[in-house]
mmCIF file of C-alpha atoms in Angstrom:
data_model
loop_
_atom_site.group_PDB
_atom_site.id
_atom_site.type_symbol
_atom_site.label_atom_id
_atom_site.label_comp_id
_atom_site.label_asym_id
_atom_site.label_seq_id
_atom_site.Cartn_x
_atom_site.Cartn_y
_atom_site.Cartn_z
ATOM 1 C CA MET B 1 -14.340 -7.167 12.100
ATOM 2 C CA ARG B 2 -16.699 -4.778 10.356
ATOM 3 C CA ARG B 3 -15.910 -3.524 6.895
ATOM 4 C CA GLY B 4 -17.315 -0.263 5.608
ATOM 5 C CA PRO B 5 -19.689 0.051 2.658
ATOM 6 C CA SER B 6 -17.049 1.412 0.263
ATOM 7 C CA LEU B 7 -14.761 -1.558 0.927
ATOM 8 C CA ARG B 8 -17.643 -4.016 0.647
ATOM 9 C CA ARG B 9 -18.304 -2.815 -2.900
ATOM 10 C CA ARG B 10 -14.703 -2.948 -4.054
ATOM 11 C CA VAL B 11 -13.225 -6.053 -2.427
ATOM 12 C CA GLY B 12 -14.460 -9.614 -2.877
ATOM 13 C CA GLU B 13 -14.977 -12.066 -0.043
ATOM 14 C CA GLY B 14 -11.690 -13.903 -0.697
ATOM 15 C CA ASP B 15 -9.728 -10.656 -0.687
ATOM 16 C CA TRP B 16 -11.478 -9.565 2.495
ATOM 17 C CA MET B 17 -10.329 -12.775 4.183
ATOM 18 C CA ASP B 18 -6.746 -11.935 3.113
ATOM 19 C CA ILE B 19 -7.082 -8.419 4.558
ATOM 20 C CA GLU B 20 -8.464 -9.769 7.843
ATOM 21 C CA GLY B 21 -5.595 -12.270 8.016
ATOM 22 C CA ALA B 22 -3.022 -9.527 7.436
ATOM 23 C CA ILE B 23 -4.517 -7.400 10.193
ATOM 24 C CA GLY B 24 -4.840 -10.315 12.618
ATOM 25 C CA GLY B 25 -1.298 -11.505 11.916
ATOM 26 C CA ASN B 26 0.172 -7.962 11.967
ATOM 27 C CA LYS B 27 1.845 -8.661 8.613
ATOM 28 C CA TYR B 28 3.970 -6.670 6.213
ATOM 29 C CA TRP B 29 5.575 -7.740 2.934
ATOM 30 C CA ASN B 30 8.944 -6.973 1.350
ATOM 31 C CA VAL B 31 8.665 -5.252 -2.033
ATOM 32 C CA ALA B 32 10.801 -7.975 -3.603
ATOM 33 C CA GLU B 33 12.416 -11.119 -2.308
ATOM 34 C CA GLY B 34 15.682 -10.275 -0.584
ATOM 35 C CA ARG B 35 14.958 -6.518 -0.503
ATOM 36 C CA ARG B 36 14.192 -5.143 2.947
ATOM 37 C CA ASP B 37 14.622 -1.428 2.222
ATOM 38 C CA TYR B 38 10.972 -0.987 1.173
ATOM 39 C CA VAL B 39 7.963 -2.869 2.526
ATOM 40 C CA TYR B 40 4.221 -2.994 1.975
ATOM 41 C CA ALA B 41 1.985 -2.606 5.038
ATOM 42 C CA LEU B 42 -1.765 -2.324 5.465
ATOM 43 C CA ALA B 43 -3.079 1.031 6.708
ATOM 44 C CA LEU B 44 -5.149 0.756 9.879
ATOM 45 C CA SER B 45 -6.101 4.444 10.068
ATOM 46 C CA ARG B 46 -6.327 7.606 8.034
ATOM 47 C CA ALA B 47 -3.476 10.120 8.064
ATOM 48 C CA ARG B 48 -4.940 12.688 10.461
ATOM 49 C CA ALA B 49 -2.561 13.252 13.395
ATOM 50 C CA PRO B 50 0.105 15.884 12.644
ATOM 51 C CA ALA B 51 3.715 14.709 12.640
ATOM 52 C CA PRO B 52 7.026 16.354 11.796
ATOM 53 C CA GLY B 53 7.134 16.312 7.997
ATOM 54 C CA GLY B 54 3.619 15.006 7.452
ATOM 55 C CA ARG B 55 0.956 12.988 9.272
ATOM 56 C CA TYR B 56 0.978 9.769 11.283
ATOM 57 C CA VAL B 57 -0.682 6.601 9.955
ATOM 58 C CA ARG B 58 -1.018 3.313 11.853
ATOM 59 C CA ALA B 59 0.152 0.343 9.787
ATOM 60 C CA THR B 60 0.367 -3.420 10.281
ATOM 61 C CA GLY B 61 3.776 -4.717 11.280
ATOM 62 C CA LEU B 62 5.364 -1.268 11.540
ATOM 63 C CA GLY B 63 3.220 0.648 14.009
ATOM 64 C CA ARG B 64 3.130 4.386 13.337
ATOM 65 C CA VAL B 65 4.616 5.581 10.061
ATOM 66 C CA ILE B 66 4.811 9.111 8.664
ATOM 67 C CA ALA B 67 2.984 10.054 5.477
ATOM 68 C CA PRO B 68 4.217 13.292 3.861
ATOM 69 C CA GLU B 69 1.411 15.784 3.141
ATOM 70 C CA PRO B 70 1.110 15.018 -0.614
ATOM 71 C CA VAL B 71 0.784 11.280 0.131
ATOM 72 C CA ALA B 72 -1.297 11.636 3.316
ATOM 73 C CA ARG B 73 -4.432 12.611 1.422
ATOM 74 C CA PHE B 74 -4.557 9.122 -0.146
ATOM 75 C CA CYS B 75 -4.113 7.172 3.118
ATOM 76 C CA ARG B 76 -7.303 5.342 4.062
ATOM 77 C CA LYS B 77 -8.064 2.349 6.220
ATOM 78 C CA TYR B 78 -7.272 -0.983 4.489
ATOM 79 C CA ARG B 79 -5.198 0.565 1.701
ATOM 80 C CA VAL B 80 -1.664 -0.713 1.198
ATOM 81 C CA LEU B 81 1.220 1.600 2.061
ATOM 82 C CA LEU B 82 4.613 1.373 0.374
ATOM 83 C CA VAL B 83 6.966 2.344 3.205
ATOM 84 C CA ASP B 84 10.685 3.123 3.296
ATOM 85 C CA SER B 85 11.710 0.814 6.152
ATOM 86 C CA GLY B 86 14.707 2.953 7.122
ATOM 87 C CA SER B 87 12.877 6.227 7.726
ATOM 88 C CA LEU B 88 9.365 4.739 8.181
ATOM 89 C CA ALA B 89 8.041 7.231 5.623
ATOM 90 C CA VAL B 90 5.212 6.348 3.235
ATOM 91 C CA VAL B 91 6.344 6.575 -0.388
ATOM 92 C CA SER B 92 3.122 5.583 -2.149
ATOM 93 C CA VAL B 93 -0.400 4.273 -1.469
ATOM 94 C CA LEU B 94 -1.900 1.313 -3.370
ATOM 95 C CA THR B 95 -5.346 -0.211 -3.627
ATOM 96 C CA TRP B 96 -5.632 -3.892 -2.681
ATOM 97 C CA ARG B 97 -6.067 -4.980 -6.304
ATOM 98 C CA ALA B 98 -3.023 -2.955 -7.408
ATOM 99 C CA PHE B 99 -1.032 -4.439 -4.518
ATOM 100 C CA ARG B 100 -1.827 -7.986 -5.618
ATOM 101 C CA GLU B 101 -0.679 -7.161 -9.159
ATOM 102 C CA ALA B 102 2.481 -5.452 -7.855
ATOM 103 C CA MET B 103 3.352 -8.472 -5.694
ATOM 104 C CA ALA B 104 3.030 -10.741 -8.718
ATOM 105 C CA ASN B 105 5.430 -8.529 -10.738
ATOM 106 C CA PRO B 106 7.780 -6.664 -8.349
ATOM 107 C CA ASP B 107 10.404 -5.680 -10.954
ATOM 108 C CA GLY B 108 8.304 -2.916 -12.521
ATOM 109 C CA ILE B 109 7.546 -1.323 -9.157
ATOM 110 C CA LEU B 110 11.215 -1.498 -8.138
ATOM 111 C CA SER B 111 12.419 0.147 -11.346
ATOM 112 C CA ALA B 112 9.816 2.940 -11.010
ATOM 113 C CA LEU B 113 10.780 3.366 -7.358
ATOM 114 C CA GLU B 114 14.491 3.608 -8.107
ATOM 115 C CA SER B 115 13.978 6.020 -11.010
ATOM 116 C CA GLY B 116 11.763 8.272 -8.878
ATOM 117 C CA SER B 117 8.758 8.008 -11.197
ATOM 118 C CA LEU B 118 6.444 6.170 -8.791
ATOM 119 C CA PRO B 119 3.129 8.028 -8.361
ATOM 120 C CA ARG B 120 1.765 8.898 -4.908
ATOM 121 C CA TYR B 121 -1.423 6.868 -5.477
ATOM 122 C CA ILE B 122 -1.469 3.614 -7.449
ATOM 123 C CA ASN B 123 -4.705 1.959 -8.518
ATOM 124 C CA TYR B 124 -5.116 -1.059 -10.795
ATOM 125 C CA ARG B 125 -4.950 0.949 -14.018
ATOM 126 C CA THR B 126 -1.805 2.766 -12.895
ATOM 127 C CA VAL B 127 -0.016 -0.418 -11.832
ATOM 128 C CA LEU B 128 -0.767 -2.004 -15.205
ATOM 129 C CA ARG B 129 0.714 1.041 -16.935
ATOM 130 C CA ILE B 130 3.831 0.830 -14.731
ATOM 131 C CA LEU B 131 4.211 -2.896 -15.380
ATOM 132 C CA GLY B 132 3.430 -2.604 -19.091
ATOM 133 C CA ALA B 133 0.704 -5.231 -18.812
ATOM 134 C CA ARG B 134 -2.666 -5.472 -20.507
ATOM 135 C CA TRP B 135 -5.974 -4.751 -18.811
ATOM 136 C CA ARG B 136 -7.606 -7.831 -17.273
ATOM 137 C CA VAL B 137 -11.209 -8.097 -16.175
ATOM 138 C CA GLY B 138 -11.847 -9.690 -12.759
#
C-alpha cells in the first residue's frame, strides 16, 4: 500500500504498520469499553460524494458513513472518524496521534461528547486540552 507524502512526514513507521493493519483487517474501535454507541473508524476516502445531510465517506468496518458539511471538510484518507453508530454520522475527525491519546484516556472524550463541546477536528494539541494533560514530545 502506498502512502502519500503528507502522511509519510507525519506518521512513523510503527504507526504506519498499525494503519495498514487496521485497513487490512477492516477494523473499528469502540470509544470506550462497553460503549457501542460511538466508534472510531479509519477514513478510506475524502468526503466528496453528496449525500442527504452532508457527504459520504468510506470508512473501515462501517462502509459508507455520512459526514455533515461542517465536518466533511476535515475528512481525509487515513484520518480517524468518530462515528455515531446508530445514525452512521461522523461527529468529529481526529489525527492518528490524537486518536492514540484518546484511546489511552477515553473518559475525557466521552465527557466532551456528552456535553456537546467536542470540536469538529481534533489534533494532538486539542486532545491534550480536552483531557487536561501536559504536552509530551514524541
